C-alpha cells in the first residue's frame, strides 16, 4: 500500500521548510566535530598536554531558531495534517532506549578518553 501525500500535507510541509530554510547555506561553513575532536586528541598527545579542549559541535540543530513561534506553529500544523488531531508521540526525546548510533558514539568517546589516559 502506497501512501500519497495530500495537497494540504504538501503545502504544510513546504511552509515548514520555508521557515527553517538556511539562507546562503554551505557545508563548508561547518567543521566536522568528530574530526575536530580527533585532531585535538592528536595535538594533545603530540604536545604531551593533560587537557583536551572541548570542541563546539556546530552541526547540532539551532534549538532557539526552531523554538520560534512561527516554526512551532508550522510544525504542529504539519503534524496535524499528517497524523490527525489525536496523534500522541510515543518516542519523546530522552525517554526511549539509547539507539545503536548513540551507543557507538559513546563507546568511541570512552575509548578515545582511555587511550589518552594511557599515555600519561
Coordinates of C-alpha atoms in Angstrom, one line a residue:
X1 CA 0.0 0.0 0.0
X2 CA 1.4 3.3 -1.1
X3 CA 0.5 6.5 0.9
X4 CA 0.4 9.6 -1.2
X5 CA 0.6 13.0 0.5
X6 CA -2.4 15.2 0.1
X7 CA -2.2 18.7 -1.3
X8 CA -2.7 20.1 2.2
X9 CA 0.1 18.0 3.6
X10 CA 2.4 19.1 0.8
X11 CA 1.5 22.7 1.4
X12 CA 2.1 22.4 5.2
X13 CA 5.5 20.7 4.6
X14 CA 6.5 23.4 2.1
X15 CA 5.5 26.2 4.6
X16 CA 7.6 24.5 7.3
X17 CA 10.6 24.1 5.0
X18 CA 10.4 27.8 4.1
X19 CA 10.5 28.8 7.7
X20 CA 13.6 26.7 8.6
X21 CA 15.5 27.1 5.3
X22 CA 19.1 28.3 5.8
X23 CA 19.9 31.2 3.6
X24 CA 23.2 31.1 1.9
X25 CA 24.0 27.7 3.4
X26 CA 27.3 25.9 2.6
X27 CA 28.6 22.7 4.1
X28 CA 32.0 24.5 4.2
X29 CA 30.7 26.8 7.0
X30 CA 30.7 23.9 9.5
X31 CA 33.5 21.8 10.8
X32 CA 33.2 18.1 11.3
X33 CA 33.1 17.7 15.1
X34 CA 34.5 14.1 15.0
X35 CA 37.5 15.3 13.0
X36 CA 38.0 18.3 15.2
X37 CA 38.0 16.1 18.3
X38 CA 40.4 13.6 16.6
X39 CA 42.8 16.4 15.8
X40 CA 42.5 17.9 19.3
X41 CA 43.4 14.5 20.8
X42 CA 46.4 14.1 18.4
X43 CA 47.6 17.6 19.3
X44 CA 47.3 16.9 23.0
X45 CA 49.2 13.7 22.6
X46 CA 51.9 15.3 20.5
X47 CA 52.4 18.2 22.9
X48 CA 52.1 16.0 26.0
X49 CA 49.2 18.1 27.2
X50 CA 47.0 16.8 30.0
X51 CA 43.8 18.5 28.9
X52 CA 41.9 18.1 25.6
X53 CA 39.9 21.2 24.7
X54 CA 36.2 20.8 24.4
X55 CA 35.0 21.2 20.8
X56 CA 31.9 23.0 19.9
X57 CA 29.6 21.0 17.7
X58 CA 28.3 23.4 15.1
X59 CA 26.2 20.7 13.4
X60 CA 23.7 20.5 16.2
X61 CA 20.2 21.9 15.4
X62 CA 19.5 25.6 16.3
X63 CA 17.1 24.9 19.2
X64 CA 16.4 28.6 19.7
X65 CA 15.6 29.1 16.0
X66 CA 13.4 26.0 15.9
X67 CA 11.5 27.3 19.0
X68 CA 10.3 30.4 17.2
X69 CA 6.5 30.6 17.4
X70 CA 6.1 30.6 13.7
X71 CA 8.2 27.5 13.3
X72 CA 6.4 25.7 16.2
X73 CA 3.0 26.6 14.7
X74 CA 4.0 25.4 11.2
X75 CA 5.4 22.2 12.7
X76 CA 2.2 21.5 14.7
X77 CA 0.1 22.2 11.6
X78 CA 2.2 19.8 9.5
X79 CA 2.0 17.1 12.2
X80 CA -1.8 17.5 12.4
X81 CA -2.2 17.3 8.7
X82 CA -0.2 14.1 8.5
X83 CA -1.2 12.3 11.7
X84 CA -4.5 13.9 12.7
X85 CA -5.7 15.7 15.8
X86 CA -5.5 12.7 18.2
X87 CA -1.8 11.8 17.5
X88 CA 0.3 11.1 20.6
X89 CA 4.1 11.0 20.3
X90 CA 5.3 7.6 21.7
X91 CA 9.1 8.3 21.4
X92 CA 9.7 11.7 23.1
X93 CA 13.3 12.7 23.1
X94 CA 15.3 11.4 26.0
X95 CA 12.6 9.0 27.2
X96 CA 13.4 6.0 25.0
X97 CA 16.2 3.5 25.0
X98 CA 19.6 4.6 23.5
X99 CA 19.9 3.9 19.8
X100 CA 22.7 1.9 18.4
X101 CA 24.3 5.0 16.9
X102 CA 24.3 6.8 20.3
X103 CA 25.8 3.7 22.0
X104 CA 28.5 3.5 19.3
X105 CA 29.4 7.2 19.7
X106 CA 29.6 6.9 23.5
X107 CA 31.8 3.8 23.2
X108 CA 34.2 5.6 20.8
X109 CA 34.4 8.7 23.1
X110 CA 35.1 6.5 26.1
X111 CA 37.8 4.6 24.1
X112 CA 39.5 7.8 23.0
X113 CA 39.5 9.1 26.5
X114 CA 41.0 5.9 27.9
X115 CA 43.6 5.9 25.1
X116 CA 44.7 9.4 26.0
X117 CA 44.9 8.4 29.7
X118 CA 47.2 5.5 28.8
X119 CA 49.8 8.0 27.5
X120 CA 50.2 9.7 30.8

